[in-house]
DNA sequence: CTGAAAGCGCTAACAA
DNA sequence: TTGTTAGCGCTTTCAG
């Protein structure tokens, strides 16, 4: 049961042709007579031939693999929905090809070193990078390596050459406009980390929407996307602007925290204060009340990153992409 | 910036030694003079040499990669916490080695075909398989291939040769005993799918605990792990056994559904009916009330699977593992 | 349209 | 302790 798979040479012998011919058939090149082709195909079937990918890689100088790298210091960041959804999207496209998918979680210094080696040794024909922090060393490393790289998301400091991102700004506008359409006029926001692209973009979207309606955008508290910071932000907002009648919160985790604080302060949601979150995490459906939020096309992000990378590898033309977000209306606003 | 990395031959030339010697230094074999070693190391540093993994693979007949394969018809199943946590665990061990990690999501027929090819062409030195359904074709395929295989979880029909599993039965006992310790005596259960090992094991654990206390175990409704089935199961239970004072629910998703039904029927949780779930998904902390549940060591599962696989690849002795689960007490019981 | 042969970059066996 | 060389299995000229 452990017998070595047959080689191309053996197939050639069996089919009574040269290895060159077998190779041509396998890579369905032209200039092969029907007769040889059939003989080869029969031999392949009979022997159960499977090409040796390693040998082929060595000969062609192509690995037949792409890598999905996730750079982060905090391993907990992998452990979320986002991650799984991206991979699902990536896989959908990879599955249409013969490529292998390598996963590189660069959580530690070792992980980063491994990534560097993959780049230098051309272990992958291309790389998709989810750089979760700003100014990511891997990002720079990758773009300098000469290996095709597609980024998921952008960073503040440096816009990658090729990227796919969600429309954070548009999503924030959507959310804020929804609040406006509900007749709210004293709308505040709890921002995410303002040293991230997403954080800034969502804040800008919020301000944009208010500016267009000529309303004040001065009710703002700063958070860092975490639930705890959402609680703190909501308290600040309530203290500074007790007249608040709605709040756009830049992440669902923060919104969950904010919801708790509102409850504690006796403000009914959405009657007294309407709340909209961002991300549409699973738990958004389970908060009390269920959270109205902005859905990001995460799986699509994975799919488009992969498509883009494949084109890059094939030297086709590509263009960076911003994917639309959409509002999911539930009970909180 | 796109220059081909130097080859071993070039290093040899630069260091003024033979390729054999360079190879020995790289694989730090013995029988190398200090002098040569240093010369080689210098040359490697100067040239920025990185070994070509493909060439090495071809020569050694080892791929230097292991695969994590997830078999499922339903892509949505990937998109959960479980998946991300397993990978985090796997990565922790992989990161200690030079191995690459390939990911194979066999959702479609194509995916399965790709997996078969990986097996036949020895694209990976070993495979970890998360077979999410019973009687999984991949599982059989893998074990017949001669490639080392470690399973995550077991199936009902066939216990894999090497596996790591969570102690579902023990966890269910833990949960039920907790209910007993609370003084509850009319305890029911909503089971998971009874054509899965986990479903059956959890049901058995429940019955075991009740049997040991001499209590009736006849309050049972059957679900399929889904939220909807949890709602249905809870209704059935309430109809058939209105005296119910506690329920062990075989998954958190079902428990979330059950909680809603209890609320609708005016039963206070945990006062009237105590509820314990299973899995400890993220949302368990957000239900109303927060769900007492059984935590599975998912990341550890990933870690142990990987360790086991590495030992298998090195022809070391291994033994299948059952990892302990633990009770997380929150508000619902 | 087909066959022969020279690599791809590395390892490993054998000589020296 | 070192150098030499024959592969690993496939692709790809180059002749024919």
XYZ file of C-alpha atoms (C1' of nucleotides) in Angstrom:
698
model
C 0.000 0.000 0.000
C 2.973 2.195 0.264
C 4.314 1.665 -3.228
C 5.950 4.576 -4.953
C 3.712 6.121 -7.588
C 4.784 5.453 -11.170
C 7.037 7.942 -12.883
C 6.635 9.641 -16.175
C 9.357 7.448 -17.595
C 7.430 4.369 -16.703
C 4.364 5.748 -18.378
C 6.421 6.439 -21.495
C 7.734 2.924 -21.560
C 4.299 1.450 -21.102
C 2.846 3.613 -23.834
C 5.764 2.918 -26.125
C 6.623 6.565 -26.651
C 9.266 8.971 -25.433
C 9.128 10.881 -22.184
C 8.880 14.047 -24.195
C 5.658 12.890 -25.740
C 4.185 11.909 -22.415
C 5.077 15.281 -21.028
C 3.413 16.960 -23.972
C 0.246 15.003 -23.462
C 0.131 15.807 -19.784
C 0.569 19.495 -20.371
C -1.677 19.144 -23.363
C 0.652 20.820 -25.751
C -0.019 20.700 -29.461
C 1.876 18.568 -31.929
C 0.878 15.230 -30.525
C -0.702 12.675 -32.785
C -4.007 11.303 -31.770
C -2.441 7.910 -31.667
C 0.292 8.787 -29.194
C -2.077 10.787 -27.089
C -4.417 7.883 -26.694
C -1.634 5.456 -25.964
C -0.314 7.754 -23.286
C -3.706 8.346 -21.775
C -4.291 4.641 -21.572
C -0.949 4.089 -19.897
C -1.641 6.841 -17.408
C -4.949 5.309 -16.509
C -3.561 1.815 -16.233
C -0.648 2.819 -14.085
C -2.547 5.373 -12.036
C 0.067 7.938 -12.800
C 0.144 11.158 -10.806
C 2.720 13.771 -11.726
C 5.309 14.521 -9.098
C 4.754 18.089 -8.199
C 8.158 18.566 -6.666
C 9.990 17.493 -9.757
C 7.820 19.637 -11.897
C 8.453 22.602 -9.647
C 12.165 22.125 -9.869
C 12.050 22.006 -13.622
C 9.685 24.897 -14.127
C 10.893 27.071 -11.283
C 7.360 27.534 -10.119
C 6.124 26.327 -6.822
C 2.512 25.788 -7.663
C 1.586 27.230 -4.306
C 0.445 30.495 -2.920
C 0.662 31.600 0.678
C -1.790 33.314 2.929
C 0.162 35.102 5.612
C -1.328 36.667 8.657
C 0.844 39.002 10.578
C -0.002 39.791 14.120
C 1.563 39.776 17.517
C -1.586 38.658 19.180
C -2.495 35.055 18.442
C -5.985 35.775 19.725
C -6.573 37.882 16.666
C -6.528 34.813 14.473
C -9.197 33.248 16.554
C -12.085 35.105 15.136
C -14.703 34.860 12.548
C -12.888 37.189 10.222
C -10.033 34.822 9.739
C -12.199 31.819 8.978
C -14.263 33.757 6.505
C -11.280 35.063 4.608
C -9.956 31.567 4.271
C -13.266 30.300 3.027
C -13.167 32.916 0.310
C -9.574 32.190 -0.568
C -10.268 28.509 -0.755
C -13.173 28.985 -3.101
C -10.826 30.358 -5.719
C -7.871 28.156 -4.980
C -10.083 25.165 -5.400
C -10.605 26.099 -9.024
C -6.903 25.784 -9.675
C -4.181 23.275 -9.093
C -2.422 25.494 -6.642
C -1.677 24.545 -3.092
C -2.491 26.905 -0.288
C 0.070 27.478 2.428
C -0.808 29.163 5.653
C 1.682 31.276 7.511
C 0.679 32.705 10.846
C 3.452 35.040 11.766
C 2.680 35.488 15.401
C 6.165 35.196 16.810
C 9.608 36.275 15.837
C 10.141 32.754 14.544
C 7.064 33.061 12.452
C 8.346 36.215 10.882
C 11.656 34.560 10.152
C 9.870 31.687 8.458
C 7.939 34.107 6.358
C 11.135 35.806 5.308
C 12.540 32.476 4.248
C 9.470 31.633 2.238
C 9.882 34.884 0.419
C 13.574 34.505 -0.246
C 13.455 30.908 -1.246
C 10.475 31.458 -3.520
C 8.532 28.782 -1.694
C 5.367 30.370 -2.926
C 4.563 31.890 -6.275
C 2.664 34.656 -4.584
C 1.570 35.887 -1.207
C -1.585 37.293 0.266
C -0.945 39.311 3.336
C -3.325 40.196 6.096
C -1.266 42.672 8.039
C -3.172 43.337 11.145
C -0.946 45.994 12.494
C 0.333 49.216 11.129
C 3.753 49.597 9.752
C 4.052 45.891 9.449
C 7.562 44.624 8.778
C 6.234 41.679 6.798
C 4.435 43.969 4.479
C 7.591 45.805 3.560
C 9.574 42.606 3.406
C 7.074 41.114 1.018
C 6.879 44.009 -1.355
C 10.630 44.169 -1.591
C 11.012 40.481 -2.275
C 9.825 40.644 -5.829
C 7.213 37.990 -5.135
C 3.709 39.083 -6.143
C 1.885 40.366 -3.072
C -1.717 41.274 -2.482
C -2.733 42.967 0.733
C -6.000 42.608 2.563
C -6.822 45.997 3.991
C -4.583 49.011 4.000
C -2.494 50.668 6.605
C -2.398 54.316 7.416
C 1.247 54.833 6.833
C 1.630 53.209 3.483
C -0.860 52.189 0.860
C 0.258 48.869 -0.551
C 0.647 48.586 -4.270
C -2.051 45.986 -4.656
C -4.799 45.581 -2.145
C -8.400 44.670 -1.540
C -10.187 46.535 1.183
C -13.687 46.972 2.496
C -15.380 50.307 2.107
C -15.084 51.404 5.714
C -15.812 54.996 5.003
C -18.870 54.245 2.927
C -20.106 51.842 5.574
C -19.802 54.473 8.263
C -21.742 56.904 6.110
C -24.409 54.299 5.557
C -24.699 53.758 9.280
C -24.849 57.427 10.114
C -27.327 58.164 7.364
C -29.534 55.430 8.712
C -29.514 57.177 12.064
C -30.379 60.432 10.343
C -33.234 58.807 8.452
C -34.601 57.757 11.813
C -34.907 61.413 12.664
C -32.005 61.492 15.106
C -30.170 64.771 15.206
C -27.839 64.570 18.191
C -25.646 61.774 16.937
C -22.349 60.804 18.524
C -19.662 58.274 17.687
C -17.203 56.048 19.451
C -14.225 55.735 17.142
C -11.863 52.822 16.707
C -8.114 53.172 16.942
C -7.220 56.202 14.946
C -3.845 54.835 14.042
C -5.486 52.279 11.786
C -6.854 52.926 8.364
C -10.205 51.390 9.237
C -10.474 53.488 12.371
C -9.852 56.719 10.537
C -12.013 55.801 7.551
C -14.993 55.005 9.747
C -14.582 58.255 11.607
C -14.391 60.183 8.369
C -17.502 58.495 7.029
C -19.356 59.502 10.151
C -18.302 63.115 9.879
C -19.043 63.228 6.199
C -22.624 62.135 6.708
C -23.219 64.683 9.428
C -21.567 67.441 7.463
C -23.853 66.776 4.545
C -26.859 67.277 6.800
C -25.346 70.277 8.473
C -25.423 68.647 11.891
C -22.843 68.863 14.632
C -20.181 66.155 14.648
C -18.640 67.104 17.929
C -20.056 64.272 20.028
C -17.127 61.919 19.855
C -15.303 59.540 22.167
C -12.235 57.549 21.198
C -11.963 53.814 21.615
C -9.727 51.043 20.359
C -12.310 48.618 18.940
C -12.417 46.611 22.200
C -15.502 46.002 24.283
C -13.939 47.697 27.312
C -13.148 50.809 25.345
C -16.719 50.812 24.099
C -17.958 50.945 27.673
C -15.580 53.737 28.562
C -16.451 55.649 25.412
C -20.169 55.394 26.036
C -19.750 56.715 29.571
C -17.744 59.658 28.312
C -20.308 60.408 25.680
C -23.162 60.258 28.167
C -21.306 62.550 30.555
C -20.280 65.094 27.977
C -23.404 65.032 25.843
C -26.403 63.911 27.875
C -28.688 65.013 25.058
C -27.382 62.271 22.768
C -30.082 60.435 20.840
C -27.980 58.107 18.697
C -24.477 56.755 18.414
C -22.447 55.194 15.659
C -19.959 52.794 17.197
C -16.982 51.792 15.053
C -17.020 48.110 16.039
C -19.571 45.600 17.262
C -17.435 44.692 20.239
C -17.451 48.306 21.362
C -21.154 48.502 20.609
C -21.802 45.523 22.868
C -20.022 47.356 25.663
C -21.916 50.541 24.916
C -25.229 48.706 25.037
C -24.460 47.559 28.567
C -23.606 51.058 29.708
C -26.773 52.493 28.168
C -28.805 49.885 29.968
C -27.100 50.719 33.250
C -27.869 54.379 32.730
C -31.513 53.661 32.116
C -31.474 54.709 28.496
C -33.686 52.540 26.354
C -32.287 51.303 23.043
C -33.359 52.248 20.457
C -36.101 54.487 21.925
C -33.826 56.898 23.811
C -30.578 56.208 22.058
C -30.241 54.371 18.763
C -27.058 52.355 18.252
C -25.318 51.135 15.109
C -22.202 48.996 15.181
C -19.705 47.857 12.563
C -18.452 44.454 11.386
C -21.531 42.288 11.800
C -19.860 39.743 14.020
C -21.889 36.706 14.959
C -22.648 37.967 18.403
C -24.307 41.057 16.963
C -27.424 38.961 16.562
C -27.394 38.011 20.204
C -26.985 41.325 21.956
C -30.003 42.872 23.703
C -31.407 44.353 21.572
C -29.959 42.755 18.460
C -27.457 45.113 16.916
C -27.966 47.067 13.741
C -24.554 47.064 12.124
C -22.487 47.328 8.977
C -21.665 44.096 7.256
C -18.270 43.632 5.662
C -17.859 41.303 2.690
C -15.129 39.264 4.279
C -15.472 36.148 2.239
C -15.499 38.264 -0.882
C -12.334 39.907 0.358
C -10.640 36.522 0.420
C -11.964 35.674 -3.000
C -10.893 38.920 -4.612
C -7.467 38.849 -3.021
C -6.911 35.425 -4.472
C -8.173 36.338 -7.908
C -5.938 39.371 -7.915
C -2.926 37.353 -6.889
C -3.482 34.789 -9.598
C -3.615 37.523 -12.195
C -0.494 39.089 -10.816
C 1.269 35.762 -11.073
C 0.158 35.455 -14.664
C 1.362 38.941 -15.405
C -2.138 40.085 -16.128
C -3.311 43.545 -15.375
C -4.881 44.134 -12.003
C -6.332 47.011 -10.098
C -6.818 47.433 -6.381
C -10.325 46.987 -5.101
C -12.607 48.463 -2.506
C -15.542 46.240 -1.721
C -18.897 47.661 -0.725
C -20.224 47.266 2.788
C -23.877 47.106 3.659
C -26.167 47.997 6.473
C -27.881 45.213 8.392
C -30.854 46.626 10.205
C -31.836 44.843 13.382
C -33.391 46.173 16.583
C -30.922 48.654 18.015
C -31.525 51.357 15.441
C 15.403 43.086 -6.905
C 14.187 40.012 -8.601
C 17.525 38.250 -8.909
C 17.615 34.528 -8.531
C 18.907 33.432 -5.149
C 22.392 31.904 -5.211
C 22.746 28.172 -5.534
C 24.651 25.779 -3.397
C 27.209 25.411 -6.159
C 27.875 29.108 -6.119
C 28.368 29.011 -2.394
C 30.837 26.169 -2.813
C 32.788 28.076 -5.395
C 32.873 31.188 -3.280
C 34.003 29.248 -0.212
C 36.545 27.307 -2.227
C 35.196 23.909 -1.268
C 33.128 21.187 -2.869
C 29.342 21.136 -3.012
C 29.425 18.078 -0.825
C 31.079 20.032 1.925
C 28.627 22.874 1.663
C 25.778 20.429 1.853
C 27.303 18.885 4.944
C 27.632 22.218 6.647
C 24.058 23.140 5.858
C 22.695 19.908 7.213
C 25.277 20.159 9.957
C 26.675 16.734 9.472
C 29.863 15.695 11.205
C 33.179 15.288 9.455
C 33.620 18.872 8.491
C 36.753 20.699 9.462
C 36.345 23.855 11.381
C 38.110 25.653 8.611
C 35.763 24.570 5.846
C 32.772 25.139 8.004
C 33.735 28.708 8.639
C 34.548 29.373 5.032
C 31.189 28.006 4.015
C 29.336 29.963 6.626
C 30.995 33.126 5.496
C 30.123 32.464 1.892
C 26.527 31.750 2.830
C 26.276 35.012 4.681
C 27.946 37.008 1.945
C 25.808 35.566 -0.804
C 22.627 35.493 1.233
C 22.181 31.884 0.343
C 18.833 30.227 1.015
C 18.469 26.537 0.225
C 16.018 25.694 -2.504
C 13.379 23.660 -0.809
C 12.054 22.159 -3.985
C 15.376 20.743 -5.013
C 15.932 19.375 -1.581
C 12.521 17.770 -1.611
C 13.188 16.116 -4.896
C 16.458 14.693 -3.665
C 15.258 13.545 -0.277
C 11.794 12.485 -1.300
C 10.353 14.451 1.550
C 8.046 17.337 1.036
C 8.785 19.284 4.173
C 5.124 20.076 4.485
C 2.136 18.768 6.340
C -1.470 19.321 5.453
C -4.470 20.213 7.506
C -7.523 18.984 5.703
C -11.049 19.830 6.623
C -13.730 17.750 5.123
C -17.209 19.058 5.012
C -19.982 19.635 2.570
C -21.054 22.790 4.250
C -18.624 25.677 3.817
C -20.354 27.463 6.672
C -18.884 24.941 9.026
C -15.421 26.304 8.430
C -16.586 29.709 9.342
C -16.550 29.258 13.012
C -14.436 29.718 16.005
C -13.536 26.057 16.149
C -11.686 26.168 12.917
C -9.626 29.221 13.794
C -8.686 27.818 17.146
C -7.536 24.514 15.753
C -5.327 26.312 13.305
C -3.857 28.464 16.014
C -2.897 25.328 17.894
C -1.491 23.656 14.812
C 0.514 26.699 13.962
C 2.044 26.880 17.401
C 3.740 23.541 16.827
C 4.473 23.982 13.152
C 6.221 27.203 13.950
C 8.783 25.278 15.966
C 9.773 23.341 12.877
C 10.793 24.049 9.322
C 7.698 22.488 7.948
C 5.224 24.279 5.787
C 1.552 24.073 6.521
C -0.866 23.449 3.711
C -4.551 23.947 4.092
C -7.058 21.846 2.230
C -10.711 22.647 2.580
C -12.484 19.842 0.873
C -15.886 21.373 0.542
C -16.683 20.388 -2.977
C -16.162 17.402 -5.174
C -13.201 19.225 -6.662
C -11.781 19.741 -3.220
C -11.979 16.064 -2.510
C -10.276 15.305 -5.781
C -7.474 17.690 -4.896
C -7.065 16.009 -1.571
C -6.812 12.657 -3.262
C -4.090 14.006 -5.498
C -2.160 15.392 -2.572
C -2.262 11.995 -1.022
C -1.255 10.098 -4.127
C 1.457 12.460 -5.176
C 2.894 12.639 -1.688
C 2.596 16.401 -1.661
C 2.584 16.322 2.094
C 4.584 14.213 4.499
C 1.562 13.828 6.700
C -2.020 14.851 7.037
C -4.256 16.035 9.818
C -7.872 15.456 9.091
C -10.856 17.146 10.585
C -13.631 15.020 9.215
C -16.780 16.776 10.111
C -19.121 14.191 8.838
C -19.550 10.541 9.460
C -18.309 7.925 7.136
C -16.106 10.445 5.494
C -14.593 9.327 2.208
C -11.473 11.401 2.828
C -10.835 9.640 6.051
C -10.778 6.258 4.383
C -8.826 7.573 1.440
C -6.217 9.007 3.749
C -5.713 5.948 5.858
C -5.300 3.795 2.788
C -2.792 6.087 1.207
C 0.074 5.121 3.426
C 0.655 8.749 4.362
C 0.672 9.317 8.123
C -2.742 10.558 9.187
C -4.001 11.980 12.448
C -7.708 12.553 12.952
C -9.316 15.266 14.980
C -12.358 13.734 16.575
C -13.788 10.337 15.883
C -16.681 9.111 13.879
C -19.292 6.691 14.991
C -18.761 4.131 12.342
C -15.044 3.743 12.441
C -12.476 4.711 15.034
C -9.448 6.051 13.205
C -6.125 4.520 13.959
C -4.661 7.718 15.340
C -6.798 10.469 16.708
C -7.109 13.252 19.204
C -10.541 13.905 20.581
C -12.192 15.930 23.304
C -13.803 14.153 26.199
C -17.384 14.695 25.174
C -18.755 12.078 27.446
C -16.866 13.361 30.463
C -17.937 16.891 29.693
C -21.568 15.892 29.557
C -21.219 14.157 32.904
C -19.600 17.239 34.334
C -22.456 19.374 33.116
C -25.130 17.068 34.414
C -23.428 16.621 37.751
C -23.288 20.383 38.078
C -27.038 20.485 37.618
C -27.401 17.768 40.248
C -25.182 19.662 42.654
C -27.571 22.563 42.292
C -30.270 20.353 43.711
C -32.116 19.817 40.460
C -33.811 16.476 40.150
C -35.993 16.698 37.082
C -33.285 17.107 34.500
C -33.816 16.815 30.788
C -31.547 16.969 27.769
C -31.629 18.102 24.190
C -29.265 15.824 22.316
C -27.155 16.590 19.275
C -27.216 14.506 16.149
C -27.083 10.941 17.275
C -25.306 9.837 14.151
C -22.181 11.634 15.304
C -19.756 10.420 17.875
C -19.943 13.660 19.825
C -23.726 13.566 19.826
C -23.853 10.073 21.205
C -21.028 10.609 23.680
C -22.720 13.655 25.169
C -25.972 11.803 25.485
C -24.250 8.897 27.173
C -22.486 11.198 29.610
C -25.809 12.711 30.541
C -27.413 9.347 31.167
C -24.433 8.094 33.090
C -24.573 10.978 35.537
C -28.280 10.523 36.134
C -27.958 6.788 36.491
C -25.333 7.223 39.161
C -27.757 9.348 41.163
C -30.635 7.031 40.505
C -32.660 9.702 38.757
C -34.859 9.386 35.718
C -33.233 10.059 32.374
C -36.356 9.939 30.318
C -36.733 13.667 29.699
C -35.088 13.846 26.316
C -35.616 15.649 23.048
C -33.481 15.151 19.962
C -31.819 17.979 18.095
C -29.099 18.350 15.504
C -26.809 20.899 17.217
C -28.498 23.831 15.428
C -30.203 26.741 17.102
C -33.507 25.957 15.422
C -33.431 22.401 16.667
C -32.710 23.718 20.150
C -35.886 25.749 20.046
C -37.918 22.817 18.817
C -36.352 20.519 21.387
C -37.088 22.883 24.225
C -40.711 23.163 23.207
C -41.066 19.414 23.074
C -39.474 19.070 26.454
C -41.707 21.692 27.991
C -44.785 20.042 26.503
C -43.893 16.525 27.501
C -42.354 17.289 30.881
C -43.694 20.518 32.315
C -42.106 19.678 35.649
C -38.608 20.075 34.209
C -36.234 22.035 36.460
C -33.010 21.790 34.454
C -31.753 20.887 31.012
C -28.429 19.837 29.592
C -28.224 20.996 25.992
C -25.632 19.313 23.786
C -24.514 22.492 22.029
C -24.415 26.190 22.792
C -26.257 27.020 19.610
C -29.129 24.800 20.684
C -28.926 26.248 24.184
C -29.292 29.763 22.785
C -32.455 28.645 21.054
C -33.693 26.935 24.192
C -33.116 30.055 26.248
C -35.395 32.014 23.952
C -38.149 29.429 24.220
C -37.893 29.343 27.999
C -38.193 33.105 28.090
C -41.247 32.974 25.852
C -42.834 30.421 28.141
C -42.230 32.580 31.156
C -39.733 30.238 32.778
C -36.951 32.098 34.529
C -33.406 30.903 33.956
C -31.829 29.667 36.137
C -34.488 30.012 38.854
C -37.162 27.840 37.238
C -35.049 25.969 34.786
C -31.254 25.774 34.871
C -29.487 25.424 31.528
C -26.048 24.104 30.636
C -24.684 24.128 27.108
C -21.686 22.587 25.386
C -18.774 24.004 23.357
C -18.215 27.376 24.980
C -18.589 29.362 21.792
C -17.958 33.078 22.007
C -21.601 33.952 22.001
C -22.148 31.895 25.146
C -20.981 34.898 27.101
C -23.545 37.127 25.463
C -26.731 35.168 25.853
C -29.278 36.292 28.434
C -28.396 35.038 30.941
C -24.789 34.175 30.138
C -24.533 30.482 29.430
C -22.941 27.935 31.722
C -21.281 25.501 29.370
C -18.603 22.912 28.769
C -15.360 24.187 27.363
C -13.460 22.125 24.817
C -9.706 22.423 24.515
C -9.765 23.188 20.832
C -6.429 24.864 20.541
C -4.873 22.008 22.464
C -6.531 19.660 20.011
C -4.685 21.353 17.190
C -1.444 21.262 19.086
C -1.687 17.610 20.017
C -2.730 16.556 16.548
C 0.328 18.229 15.150
C 2.670 16.776 17.709
C 1.268 13.355 17.039
C 1.680 13.737 13.315
C 5.276 14.824 13.642
C 6.043 11.771 15.717
C 4.299 9.547 13.237
C 6.398 11.040 10.450
C 9.536 10.374 12.471
C 8.442 6.828 13.099
C 8.188 7.481 16.779
C 5.644 5.795 18.940
C 2.338 7.558 19.431
C -0.890 6.926 21.218
C -4.319 8.379 20.578
C -5.468 11.036 22.988
C -8.635 12.172 24.665
C -8.383 15.684 25.985
C -10.267 16.760 29.090
C -13.149 19.197 28.875
C -14.111 21.557 31.643
C -17.150 23.258 33.010
C -17.443 27.018 32.727
C -19.979 28.262 35.215
C -21.790 31.433 34.280
C -25.309 32.581 35.025
C -27.635 30.082 33.426
C -26.940 27.274 35.914
C 5.114 15.174 -34.876
C 8.725 12.723 -32.012
C 13.041 11.320 -29.569
C 17.260 12.384 -27.105
C 19.505 14.767 -23.760
C 20.632 18.591 -20.939
C 19.420 20.657 -17.049
C 16.495 22.460 -12.467
C 19.413 22.577 -7.213
C 20.151 19.441 -3.949
C 21.587 14.929 -1.431
C 24.047 10.794 -0.711
C 27.033 7.098 -1.816
C 31.467 6.156 -2.977
C 36.276 7.119 -3.611
C 40.118 9.208 -2.420
C 37.790 14.955 6.151
C 36.850 16.030 1.303
C 35.646 15.806 -3.719
C 33.097 13.567 -7.419
C 29.199 11.978 -9.394
C 24.946 9.819 -10.102
C 20.509 10.447 -9.466
C 15.485 12.595 -7.671
C 11.167 13.174 -11.844
C 9.996 16.501 -14.751
C 10.348 20.153 -18.626
C 12.345 21.967 -22.571
C 15.279 22.877 -26.139
C 17.204 21.004 -30.306
C 17.558 17.820 -33.960
C 15.425 14.953 -36.881
